[in-house]
Coordinates of C-alpha atoms in Angstrom, one line a residue:
Chain A
M30 CA 52.9 6.1 27.2
K31 CA 56.4 6.4 25.9
K32 CA 56.3 10.2 26.4
I33 CA 55.3 9.8 30.0
F34 CA 57.7 7.0 30.6
I35 CA 60.9 8.7 29.7
P36 CA 60.4 11.8 32.0
A37 CA 59.4 9.3 34.7
I38 CA 62.6 7.4 34.3
A39 CA 64.6 10.6 34.3
V40 CA 62.9 11.8 37.5
V41 CA 63.6 8.5 39.2
C42 CA 67.2 8.7 38.1
I43 CA 67.7 12.2 39.3
M44 CA 66.0 11.3 42.6
T45 CA 68.2 8.2 43.1
A46 CA 71.3 10.3 42.2
C47 CA 70.6 13.3 44.4
K48 CA 68.6 12.1 47.3
K49 CA 71.0 10.9 49.9
D50 CA 69.7 8.5 52.4
N51 CA 69.0 10.7 55.4
N52 CA 69.6 8.1 58.1
M53 CA 72.2 6.0 56.4
P54 CA 75.5 6.4 58.2
S55 CA 77.8 8.5 56.1
E56 CA 80.4 5.7 55.6
Y57 CA 78.1 4.4 52.9
D58 CA 78.1 5.9 49.4
S59 CA 74.9 4.7 47.8
S60 CA 76.2 5.7 44.4
K61 CA 78.8 2.9 44.7
K62 CA 77.9 -0.7 44.0
A63 CA 79.3 -3.5 46.1
A64 CA 79.1 -7.3 46.0
L65 CA 76.7 -9.2 48.2
S66 CA 76.8 -13.0 48.1
I67 CA 73.7 -14.9 49.3
E68 CA 74.4 -18.4 50.3
F69 CA 71.8 -21.1 50.0
D70 CA 72.9 -23.8 52.5
N71 CA 70.7 -26.8 52.0
V72 CA 70.0 -28.7 55.2
A73 CA 67.6 -31.3 56.6
G74 CA 66.5 -30.2 60.0
A75 CA 69.7 -30.0 62.1
S76 CA 71.8 -32.0 59.6
D77 CA 73.7 -30.7 56.7
L78 CA 72.3 -32.2 53.5
A79 CA 74.5 -35.0 52.0
L80 CA 73.2 -36.1 48.6
T81 CA 72.5 -39.9 48.4
T82 CA 74.4 -40.9 51.5
G83 CA 72.4 -39.0 54.1
S84 CA 69.3 -40.5 55.6
Y85 CA 66.6 -38.2 57.0
T86 CA 63.3 -38.5 58.6
N87 CA 60.4 -36.2 57.6
P88 CA 57.7 -34.9 60.0
T89 CA 55.5 -37.9 59.2
G90 CA 58.3 -40.3 60.4
E91 CA 59.3 -41.5 56.9
T92 CA 63.0 -42.0 56.2
F93 CA 64.3 -40.9 52.9
N94 CA 67.4 -39.8 51.1
V95 CA 67.9 -37.1 48.5
T96 CA 69.6 -37.9 45.2
K97 CA 68.8 -34.6 43.5
L98 CA 67.9 -31.1 44.7
K99 CA 67.7 -28.2 42.3
Y100 CA 65.8 -25.0 42.3
Y101 CA 65.7 -21.6 40.7
I102 CA 66.1 -18.4 42.7
S103 CA 65.5 -15.2 40.8
N104 CA 64.5 -11.5 41.0
F105 CA 66.4 -10.4 44.1
K106 CA 65.2 -7.2 45.7
L107 CA 66.9 -5.7 48.8
T108 CA 65.4 -3.1 51.1
N109 CA 67.8 -1.0 53.1
T110 CA 67.3 0.2 56.7
N111 CA 65.7 3.4 55.4
G112 CA 63.1 1.4 53.5
M113 CA 64.6 2.1 50.1
E114 CA 64.4 -0.8 47.7
Y115 CA 67.0 -1.9 45.2
V116 CA 65.9 -4.3 42.5
V117 CA 68.8 -6.3 41.0
P118 CA 68.6 -5.9 37.2
Q119 CA 66.5 -8.9 36.1
D120 CA 68.7 -10.1 33.2
S121 CA 71.5 -10.8 35.7
C122 CA 69.2 -12.3 38.3
Y123 CA 68.4 -15.9 37.6
F124 CA 70.2 -18.5 39.5
L125 CA 69.9 -22.3 39.6
I126 CA 70.9 -23.8 42.9
D127 CA 72.1 -27.3 42.5
E128 CA 73.0 -29.3 45.6
S129 CA 75.4 -31.4 43.5
D130 CA 77.4 -28.3 42.3
E131 CA 78.9 -26.2 45.1
D132 CA 79.7 -23.4 42.7
T133 CA 76.0 -22.7 42.4
H134 CA 75.2 -22.3 46.1
E135 CA 76.3 -18.7 46.5
P136 CA 74.8 -16.2 44.0
V137 CA 76.5 -12.9 44.0
V138 CA 74.7 -9.7 43.2
R139 CA 75.9 -6.1 43.0
I140 CA 73.9 -3.6 45.0
P141 CA 74.4 0.0 46.3
E142 CA 76.4 0.4 49.5
G143 CA 74.3 0.4 52.6
E144 CA 72.7 -1.6 55.4
Y145 CA 69.9 -3.9 54.4
K146 CA 67.0 -5.0 56.5
S147 CA 65.3 -7.5 54.2
L148 CA 65.8 -9.7 51.2
T149 CA 63.0 -10.5 48.7
F150 CA 63.3 -13.2 46.0
T151 CA 61.3 -15.5 43.8
I152 CA 61.6 -19.2 44.1
G153 CA 61.3 -20.3 40.5
V154 CA 61.1 -18.2 37.3
D155 CA 58.7 -15.4 37.0
S156 CA 55.7 -15.8 34.6
L157 CA 57.0 -13.3 32.1
R158 CA 60.3 -15.0 31.6
N159 CA 58.5 -18.3 31.0
T160 CA 57.0 -16.7 27.9
K161 CA 60.1 -14.9 26.5
D162 CA 61.6 -15.4 23.2
I163 CA 64.2 -18.2 23.0
S164 CA 67.0 -15.7 22.5
Q165 CA 66.3 -14.3 26.0
R166 CA 66.6 -17.6 27.7
T167 CA 70.3 -18.0 28.1
G168 CA 72.6 -19.3 30.9
V169 CA 70.7 -21.3 33.5
L170 CA 67.5 -20.5 31.6
D171 CA 68.6 -22.2 28.4
P172 CA 66.0 -24.9 28.1
T173 CA 68.4 -27.0 26.1
G174 CA 71.5 -26.3 28.1
A175 CA 72.0 -25.6 31.8
G176 CA 68.2 -25.5 32.2
A177 CA 67.4 -28.6 30.2
D178 CA 66.7 -30.7 33.4
M179 CA 64.5 -27.9 34.7
Y180 CA 62.2 -27.4 31.7
W181 CA 59.0 -29.1 30.5
S182 CA 59.1 -29.2 26.7
W183 CA 55.7 -30.7 26.3
N184 CA 54.0 -28.2 28.7
S185 CA 56.3 -25.4 28.0
G186 CA 57.6 -23.8 31.2
Y187 CA 60.4 -24.1 33.8
I188 CA 60.4 -26.5 36.6
F189 CA 61.0 -24.3 39.6
F190 CA 62.0 -26.9 42.2
K191 CA 63.1 -30.4 41.8
M192 CA 63.8 -32.9 44.6
E193 CA 64.2 -36.7 44.0
G194 CA 65.4 -39.5 46.1
Q195 CA 64.6 -42.9 47.6
S196 CA 62.3 -43.8 50.4
A197 CA 60.9 -47.1 51.6
A198 CA 57.7 -45.3 52.3
S199 CA 57.0 -45.0 48.6
A200 CA 55.5 -48.0 46.9
M201 CA 57.8 -47.4 44.0
G202 CA 60.8 -47.2 46.3
D203 CA 61.5 -43.6 45.2
Y204 CA 59.9 -40.2 45.1
Q205 CA 60.0 -37.3 42.6
Y206 CA 58.8 -33.8 43.1
H207 CA 59.0 -31.6 40.1
I208 CA 57.2 -28.3 40.8
G209 CA 56.5 -25.7 38.2
L210 CA 53.5 -24.0 36.4
Y211 CA 53.6 -20.3 36.0
G212 CA 50.0 -19.4 35.6
G213 CA 49.6 -20.2 31.9
M214 CA 49.9 -18.2 28.7
S215 CA 46.4 -18.3 27.2
T216 CA 44.5 -20.3 29.8
A217 CA 44.9 -19.7 33.5
T218 CA 46.6 -22.5 35.3
I219 CA 48.0 -23.0 38.8
N220 CA 50.6 -20.3 39.5
N221 CA 53.4 -21.7 41.6
V222 CA 55.7 -18.7 41.3
K223 CA 56.4 -17.8 44.9
T224 CA 58.1 -14.7 46.1
I225 CA 59.2 -14.4 49.7
T226 CA 60.8 -11.8 51.9
I227 CA 63.2 -12.6 54.6
D228 CA 64.1 -10.4 57.6
L229 CA 67.8 -9.7 57.8
T230 CA 67.9 -7.7 61.0
S231 CA 67.6 -10.3 63.8
R232 CA 70.5 -12.5 62.7
G233 CA 73.0 -9.8 61.6
T234 CA 72.2 -6.8 59.3
P235 CA 74.3 -7.0 56.2
K236 CA 76.6 -3.9 55.9
V237 CA 77.5 -3.7 52.3
K238 CA 80.5 -1.7 51.3
S239 CA 82.6 -1.8 48.2
T240 CA 85.8 -2.2 50.2
K241 CA 84.8 -5.6 51.5
S242 CA 82.6 -8.6 50.8
T243 CA 79.5 -9.4 52.6
N244 CA 77.7 -12.8 52.8
V245 CA 74.2 -13.5 53.8
H246 CA 73.9 -17.1 54.9
L247 CA 70.5 -18.6 54.4
M248 CA 69.5 -22.1 55.7
V249 CA 67.2 -24.0 53.4
D250 CA 65.6 -26.8 55.3
I251 CA 64.2 -29.4 53.0
L252 CA 62.2 -31.1 55.7
K253 CA 59.8 -28.1 55.5
M254 CA 58.9 -29.4 52.0
F255 CA 56.7 -31.9 53.9
N256 CA 55.1 -29.6 56.4
G257 CA 55.8 -25.9 55.7
T258 CA 52.1 -25.1 55.7
S259 CA 50.5 -28.5 55.2
N260 CA 51.7 -31.9 56.2
F261 CA 52.0 -34.7 53.6
S262 CA 53.6 -38.0 53.4
I263 CA 55.8 -39.6 50.8
A264 CA 53.6 -42.7 51.0
A265 CA 50.6 -40.7 49.9
R266 CA 52.4 -38.5 47.4
P267 CA 55.5 -40.2 46.0
M268 CA 55.3 -38.4 42.7
V269 CA 54.1 -34.8 42.1
M270 CA 54.7 -33.0 38.8
V271 CA 52.0 -31.3 36.8
D272 CA 49.4 -32.0 39.4
P273 CA 47.0 -29.8 41.5
F274 CA 48.9 -31.0 44.6
S275 CA 52.0 -29.1 43.4
A276 CA 50.4 -26.0 44.8
T277 CA 50.6 -27.5 48.3
I278 CA 54.3 -28.4 47.9
A279 CA 55.0 -24.9 46.5
D280 CA 53.4 -23.4 49.6
N281 CA 55.4 -25.6 51.8
Y282 CA 58.7 -24.8 50.3
T283 CA 58.3 -21.1 50.8
K284 CA 58.9 -21.9 54.5
M285 CA 62.3 -23.6 53.9
F286 CA 64.3 -20.4 53.8
S287 CA 65.6 -18.6 56.9
H288 CA 68.4 -16.2 57.6
D289 CA 71.1 -17.9 59.8
H290 CA 73.8 -15.3 60.0
T291 CA 75.7 -12.6 58.1
E292 CA 79.4 -12.4 57.4
N293 CA 80.1 -8.7 57.3
Chain B
M20 CA 51.8 -14.5 -3.0
N21 CA 49.8 -15.4 -6.0
R22 CA 49.8 -18.9 -7.4
R23 CA 50.9 -17.9 -10.8
Y24 CA 54.0 -16.2 -9.4
W25 CA 54.9 -19.4 -7.6
F26 CA 54.8 -21.3 -10.8
V27 CA 57.0 -18.8 -12.5
I28 CA 59.5 -19.1 -9.6
V29 CA 59.4 -22.9 -9.7
F30 CA 60.1 -22.9 -13.5
L31 CA 62.9 -20.4 -13.1
F32 CA 64.3 -22.6 -10.3
A33 CA 64.1 -25.7 -12.4
G34 CA 65.5 -24.0 -15.5
V35 CA 68.5 -22.3 -14.0
V36 CA 69.3 -24.4 -11.0
A37 CA 72.4 -26.0 -12.6
C38 CA 74.1 -23.0 -14.2
K39 CA 73.2 -19.6 -12.5
K40 CA 73.2 -19.6 -8.8
E41 CA 73.1 -15.8 -8.3
V42 CA 69.9 -15.6 -10.3
I43 CA 68.1 -18.0 -7.9
D44 CA 69.2 -16.0 -4.8
S45 CA 67.3 -13.0 -6.0
Y46 CA 64.0 -15.0 -6.3
F47 CA 63.7 -16.0 -2.7
I48 CA 60.9 -13.9 -1.4
G49 CA 60.7 -14.9 2.2
F50 CA 57.4 -15.2 4.0
Q51 CA 54.4 -13.6 2.3
K52 CA 51.0 -13.6 3.8
P53 CA 48.2 -14.6 1.3
A54 CA 46.0 -11.6 0.9
Y55 CA 42.8 -13.3 2.3
F56 CA 44.6 -14.9 5.3
P57 CA 44.6 -13.2 8.7
E58 CA 47.8 -11.8 10.1
P59 CA 50.2 -14.6 11.2
T60 CA 50.8 -15.2 14.9
Y61 CA 54.5 -16.0 14.4
R62 CA 56.7 -13.0 15.6
F63 CA 58.7 -12.5 12.4
E64 CA 60.3 -9.4 13.9
N65 CA 62.3 -11.7 16.2
N66 CA 63.2 -14.0 13.4
P67 CA 62.9 -12.6 9.8
V68 CA 63.0 -15.4 7.2
T69 CA 66.1 -15.3 5.0
K70 CA 67.1 -17.6 2.3
D71 CA 70.1 -18.9 4.2
G72 CA 68.1 -19.4 7.4
F73 CA 65.3 -21.1 5.5
E74 CA 67.6 -23.5 3.7
L75 CA 69.4 -24.3 6.9
G76 CA 66.1 -24.9 8.6
R77 CA 65.1 -27.2 5.8
K78 CA 68.3 -29.2 6.0
L79 CA 67.8 -29.5 9.8
F80 CA 64.2 -30.5 9.4
Y81 CA 65.1 -33.5 7.2
D82 CA 68.3 -34.5 9.1
N83 CA 68.2 -37.8 11.1
L84 CA 71.0 -36.4 13.2
L85 CA 68.3 -34.8 15.3
S86 CA 67.5 -38.1 16.9
S87 CA 69.5 -40.2 19.4
N88 CA 70.5 -43.0 17.0
N89 CA 70.4 -40.8 13.9
T90 CA 67.4 -42.6 12.4
I91 CA 64.5 -40.1 12.8
S92 CA 64.1 -36.6 11.4
C93 CA 61.3 -34.1 11.8
G94 CA 60.3 -35.1 8.3
S95 CA 59.9 -38.7 9.4
C96 CA 56.6 -38.0 11.0
H97 CA 55.8 -34.8 9.1
I98 CA 56.0 -36.1 5.5
Q99 CA 55.6 -33.6 2.7
T100 CA 53.7 -36.0 0.5
S101 CA 51.2 -36.4 3.4
A102 CA 50.9 -32.7 3.8
F103 CA 53.4 -32.9 6.6
T104 CA 51.7 -35.6 8.6
H105 CA 52.5 -39.2 9.2
H106 CA 50.3 -40.9 6.6
G107 CA 48.7 -44.2 7.6
H108 CA 49.9 -44.0 11.2
K109 CA 47.2 -43.6 13.9
T110 CA 49.8 -42.3 16.3
S111 CA 53.4 -41.2 15.5
H112 CA 56.0 -43.9 15.1
G113 CA 59.2 -42.8 16.7
I114 CA 62.6 -44.0 17.7
F115 CA 63.1 -47.8 18.4
D116 CA 59.7 -48.4 16.8
Q117 CA 57.9 -46.8 19.7
L118 CA 54.4 -45.3 19.3
G119 CA 53.2 -42.1 20.8
I120 CA 49.7 -41.5 21.9
R121 CA 48.7 -38.9 19.3
N122 CA 48.4 -38.5 15.6
S123 CA 51.2 -36.4 14.1
P124 CA 49.7 -33.0 13.2
S125 CA 50.4 -31.1 10.0
I126 CA 52.8 -28.2 10.1
A127 CA 51.1 -26.5 7.1
N128 CA 50.2 -22.9 7.9
I129 CA 51.9 -23.2 11.3
A130 CA 52.8 -19.5 11.1
W131 CA 49.2 -18.9 12.1
G132 CA 49.3 -21.3 15.0
K133 CA 48.4 -19.8 18.4
S134 CA 49.7 -22.8 20.3
F135 CA 51.2 -26.1 19.3
M136 CA 50.5 -29.8 19.9
W137 CA 47.0 -31.3 20.2
D138 CA 46.8 -30.0 23.8
G139 CA 48.4 -26.6 23.1
G140 CA 51.2 -27.3 25.6
V141 CA 53.7 -25.2 23.7
P142 CA 52.8 -21.5 23.1
D143 CA 55.7 -20.6 20.9
L144 CA 56.8 -22.2 17.7
D145 CA 60.5 -21.6 18.5
L146 CA 60.1 -23.8 21.6
Q147 CA 58.2 -26.5 19.8
P148 CA 61.0 -28.7 18.4
I149 CA 62.4 -29.3 21.8
A150 CA 59.5 -31.5 22.6
P151 CA 59.8 -34.2 19.9
I152 CA 63.6 -34.1 19.9
T153 CA 63.7 -34.9 23.7
S154 CA 60.6 -37.2 23.8
P155 CA 61.7 -40.7 24.6
V156 CA 59.1 -42.1 22.1
E157 CA 59.8 -39.6 19.3
M158 CA 63.5 -38.7 18.6
G159 CA 64.8 -39.6 22.1
D160 CA 67.8 -37.3 22.2
T161 CA 68.9 -34.4 24.4
M162 CA 69.2 -31.0 22.9
A163 CA 72.7 -30.6 24.2
N164 CA 73.7 -33.7 22.3
V165 CA 72.0 -32.6 19.1
L166 CA 73.8 -29.2 19.3
R167 CA 77.1 -31.0 19.9
K168 CA 76.5 -33.2 16.8
L169 CA 75.7 -30.1 14.7
Q170 CA 78.7 -28.2 16.0
N171 CA 81.0 -31.2 15.1
H172 CA 79.4 -31.6 11.7
Q173 CA 81.4 -30.8 8.6
Q174 CA 78.8 -28.4 7.1
Y175 CA 76.6 -27.0 9.8
P176 CA 78.9 -24.5 11.5
A177 CA 79.5 -22.8 8.2
L178 CA 75.7 -22.9 7.4
F179 CA 74.9 -21.3 10.7
K180 CA 77.5 -18.7 10.1
K181 CA 76.0 -17.9 6.8
A182 CA 72.5 -17.7 8.2
F183 CA 73.1 -16.1 11.6
G184 CA 76.6 -14.6 11.4
S185 CA 78.1 -17.1 13.9
D186 CA 79.4 -20.6 13.6
N187 CA 78.9 -21.1 17.3
I188 CA 75.6 -23.0 17.1
S189 CA 73.3 -21.6 19.8
T190 CA 70.0 -23.0 21.0
A191 CA 68.2 -19.9 19.8
N192 CA 69.7 -20.0 16.3
F193 CA 69.1 -23.8 15.9
L194 CA 65.4 -23.3 16.9
K195 CA 65.0 -20.2 14.8
A196 CA 66.3 -21.9 11.7
L197 CA 63.8 -24.7 12.1
S198 CA 61.0 -22.1 12.5
Q199 CA 62.1 -20.4 9.3
F200 CA 61.5 -23.5 7.4
M201 CA 58.3 -24.4 9.1
V202 CA 56.6 -21.0 8.7
M203 CA 57.3 -21.3 4.9
C204 CA 55.1 -24.4 4.7
I205 CA 52.1 -22.5 3.6
S206 CA 49.1 -24.2 2.2
N207 CA 47.2 -21.8 0.0
N208 CA 47.0 -23.5 -3.4
S209 CA 44.0 -25.6 -3.1
K210 CA 41.0 -25.2 -5.4
Y211 CA 39.3 -23.3 -2.5
D212 CA 42.2 -20.8 -2.6
S213 CA 41.8 -20.4 -6.4
V214 CA 38.2 -19.7 -5.9
M215 CA 39.0 -17.1 -3.2
R216 CA 41.4 -15.5 -5.6
N217 CA 38.7 -15.5 -8.3
E218 CA 40.9 -17.7 -10.5
A219 CA 38.4 -20.7 -10.5
S220 CA 34.9 -21.4 -9.4
F221 CA 33.2 -24.2 -7.5
T222 CA 31.1 -26.8 -9.2
A223 CA 27.4 -26.6 -8.3
D224 CA 27.8 -29.5 -5.8
E225 CA 31.0 -28.0 -4.3
A226 CA 29.2 -24.6 -3.9
E227 CA 26.3 -26.3 -2.1
G228 CA 28.8 -28.2 0.0
Y229 CA 30.4 -24.8 0.9
T230 CA 27.1 -23.5 2.0
I231 CA 26.6 -26.5 4.2
F232 CA 30.1 -26.1 5.5
K233 CA 29.4 -22.5 6.5
Q234 CA 26.3 -23.5 8.3
K235 CA 27.5 -26.6 10.1
C236 CA 31.3 -26.6 10.4
N237 CA 32.8 -23.1 10.1
D238 CA 32.2 -22.1 13.7
C239 CA 35.2 -24.3 14.7
H240 CA 36.9 -25.0 11.4
K241 CA 37.0 -21.3 10.6
E242 CA 38.1 -20.4 7.0
P243 CA 40.5 -19.7 5.5
L244 CA 42.8 -21.7 7.9
F245 CA 39.9 -24.0 8.7
T246 CA 40.6 -24.0 12.4
D247 CA 39.9 -21.4 15.0
E248 CA 42.8 -22.8 17.1
S249 CA 40.5 -23.4 20.1
F250 CA 40.3 -26.5 22.3
R251 CA 37.1 -28.4 22.2
S252 CA 35.6 -31.7 23.1
N253 CA 34.0 -33.2 20.1
G254 CA 32.4 -36.2 21.8
L255 CA 35.0 -38.9 21.2
T256 CA 35.1 -41.7 23.8
L257 CA 38.1 -41.8 26.1
N258 CA 40.9 -43.8 24.4
A259 CA 43.0 -46.6 25.9
A260 CA 45.8 -44.0 26.6
N261 CA 43.3 -42.2 28.9
D262 CA 44.2 -39.1 27.0
L263 CA 42.5 -36.1 28.7
G264 CA 44.0 -33.6 26.2
R265 CA 44.2 -30.0 27.2
Y266 CA 43.6 -30.9 30.8
F267 CA 47.1 -32.4 31.1
I268 CA 48.4 -28.8 30.4
T269 CA 46.0 -26.6 32.4
L270 CA 44.7 -29.0 35.1
N271 CA 41.4 -27.2 34.7
E272 CA 38.3 -29.6 35.0
S273 CA 36.8 -27.6 32.1
D274 CA 39.6 -28.7 29.8
K275 CA 39.1 -32.4 30.2
F276 CA 38.7 -34.2 26.9
K277 CA 39.5 -31.1 24.9
F278 CA 41.9 -31.1 21.9
K279 CA 42.9 -28.5 19.4
V280 CA 40.6 -28.0 16.5
P281 CA 42.6 -29.3 13.5
S282 CA 42.6 -27.6 10.1
L283 CA 40.5 -29.3 7.4
R284 CA 43.0 -28.5 4.7
N285 CA 44.6 -31.5 2.9
L286 CA 42.2 -34.1 4.3
E287 CA 42.9 -36.3 1.3
Y288 CA 46.5 -36.7 2.3
T289 CA 46.3 -36.7 6.1
T290 CA 44.1 -39.7 7.0
P291 CA 43.6 -41.0 9.7
Y292 CA 41.7 -38.4 11.6
M293 CA 41.2 -37.2 15.2
H294 CA 43.9 -36.7 17.9
D295 CA 44.5 -40.5 18.0
G296 CA 43.9 -41.3 14.4
R297 CA 40.9 -43.4 15.2
I298 CA 38.8 -42.6 12.1
Y299 CA 40.1 -43.5 8.7
T300 CA 37.6 -41.8 6.3
L301 CA 35.8 -38.5 5.9
E302 CA 32.5 -40.4 5.9
G303 CA 33.5 -41.9 9.2
V304 CA 34.2 -38.4 10.6
L305 CA 30.8 -37.1 9.4
N306 CA 29.1 -40.2 10.9
H307 CA 30.8 -39.5 14.2
Y308 CA 29.4 -36.0 14.2
Q309 CA 25.9 -37.3 13.2
T310 CA 25.5 -40.3 15.5
G311 CA 28.7 -41.0 17.3
I312 CA 28.8 -38.2 19.8
E313 CA 29.2 -39.4 23.4
P314 CA 27.6 -36.8 25.6
R315 CA 30.1 -36.3 28.4
Q316 CA 31.7 -33.6 30.5
N317 CA 32.7 -30.5 28.5
L318 CA 31.1 -31.6 25.3
D319 CA 31.2 -28.6 23.0
P320 CA 27.9 -26.6 23.3
L321 CA 27.8 -26.4 19.5
L322 CA 27.2 -30.1 19.4
L323 CA 24.2 -29.7 21.7
Q324 CA 22.1 -27.5 19.5
D325 CA 19.9 -30.3 18.3
P326 CA 17.1 -30.7 20.9
V327 CA 16.7 -34.4 20.1
R328 CA 20.2 -35.8 19.9
A329 CA 23.8 -34.5 20.4
G330 CA 25.6 -34.0 17.2
I331 CA 25.2 -32.5 13.8
R332 CA 22.5 -33.7 11.4
F333 CA 23.3 -34.2 7.7
L334 CA 21.0 -35.6 5.0
P335 CA 22.8 -38.2 2.9
E336 CA 23.1 -35.8 -0.1
E337 CA 24.4 -33.1 2.2
K338 CA 27.2 -35.4 3.3
T339 CA 28.2 -36.1 -0.3
K340 CA 28.2 -32.4 -1.2
L341 CA 30.1 -31.4 2.0
I342 CA 32.8 -34.0 1.1
Q343 CA 33.0 -32.6 -2.4
F344 CA 33.6 -29.2 -0.8
L345 CA 36.1 -30.6 1.6
N346 CA 38.0 -32.1 -1.3
T347 CA 38.5 -28.6 -2.7
L348 CA 40.8 -27.9 0.3
N349 CA 43.4 -30.4 -0.9
D350 CA 46.5 -28.5 -1.9
R351 CA 48.6 -30.7 -4.2
Y352 CA 51.1 -28.0 -4.7
L353 CA 52.1 -28.2 -1.0
L354 CA 53.0 -31.8 -1.6
T355 CA 55.1 -31.3 -4.6
N356 CA 56.7 -27.9 -4.0
K357 CA 60.4 -28.6 -4.3
M358 CA 61.3 -25.7 -2.2
L359 CA 59.9 -27.6 0.8
S360 CA 61.4 -31.0 -0.1
E361 CA 64.4 -32.7 1.3
Q362 CA 67.2 -31.6 -1.1

């Protein structure tokens, strides 16, 4: 395996190094890396999301507020207008978006110069990283540090998405959605690791060059949590954690993300 | 590691402990797999056991500082003299006198564990301590706070530096130190082990008990670890905590009522038995398997082999002999080994 692998890597490297993108305008040098920031702008329908103070109405007509909104975004892959894919090195590609901390809203990745037509990423943490040695769980993945609030110690695995708040529709007065489950280590479980691809051409193709900074602005509409693919009410489901219904919420939240505009 | 060598080491330890420190250092042999044990599951390549790492792990294991009000240590519910269980407690007794819903399992031979907890919710020993430390009914702290307390401690930064080369106490090094202690809690010095090493022999009754064991128990409680690490429903009625066991982890219907098969080593010191400590005696356990099985969803098929009634049949004298054999699995050396004790 190893013997085949090394020549394979070498061939790929040579190809990447030599093969110029035929149709990419010559102003781009794909051997140069440039910064691309990807902004996750959390909103509720047409309103900007305001933690605690904002009051929103979901598609069922229930009013609620949001006291906490956190989710992992990982494994960025960008496809340029020639169809070539660039996978951001995984070790530098785990981000925890926390609505209460503005510094987390705009992950920055370094990618080859070029024009990009689509963006692919994982909502959550891939299965493999959920089973890695503790020494490879640093930064936002440290289950005792930055990731402590996003990790189930008793059912070892990351919480991919967490939303909590208050709602009169809930018998308890509040709601909690903690969505995780990566498919299990020895026994298959629900796999809520979701990977989505977003078209970047219709709202402004990002033109990434090392001489400037480019920002892809995504809108993340939390109302889609309740009806992205299936409708559910807070009254019926005020608390969902390790629960079969988590699969429905994970399906729903894949619909939250849309490209709003690009700052080139 | 052969038992005789252990004794030699202990005597040397006891003899020279006060005067010649350098001598002791050279006697720490790290993790050694007993010859007749399977390969351990712990990934030693990611965390080789060293004397400094082990001693740091031992200090941490017995340190109350790991709980929110500095009253509970790992060793509070995993007591060496009870073969690292919580003797006499049906369920673990944690911080502010709170009770958990499950019986504290032994950490003996944990280097061979394929998953941890009665429900197998933690697949990696290095991640295991996070669960009791942060559980509100066990140690009730946060990991960040524990690491802060250790970092501000007079001794720990230097001890981490000695063990891992850095006095900046990281999550990984903290957890790996605890693992280094736990994997060294090896139980292989019972009479059964002596027999396996041809250093002793069973009495006639014990030998007959061993034969009965191999016929009726060994499918799940597989020797020499006396567990196959699988999850099974053994016909216990649902308890007041509505504990569905493995199902809470996997959400698979087929895992309802299943719990990890526990080892049968050190039964004399680890009563009460079962995941919630509901049975106090070995006779009671055998009676459960003979007449107490509740036929319910996911009952293990091995308990349905008798065409007349679910369970395992034992003649009265078979029970006596089986218990005599089970008593050969008691490892008193594990309970008294100073190397594993709070110093």
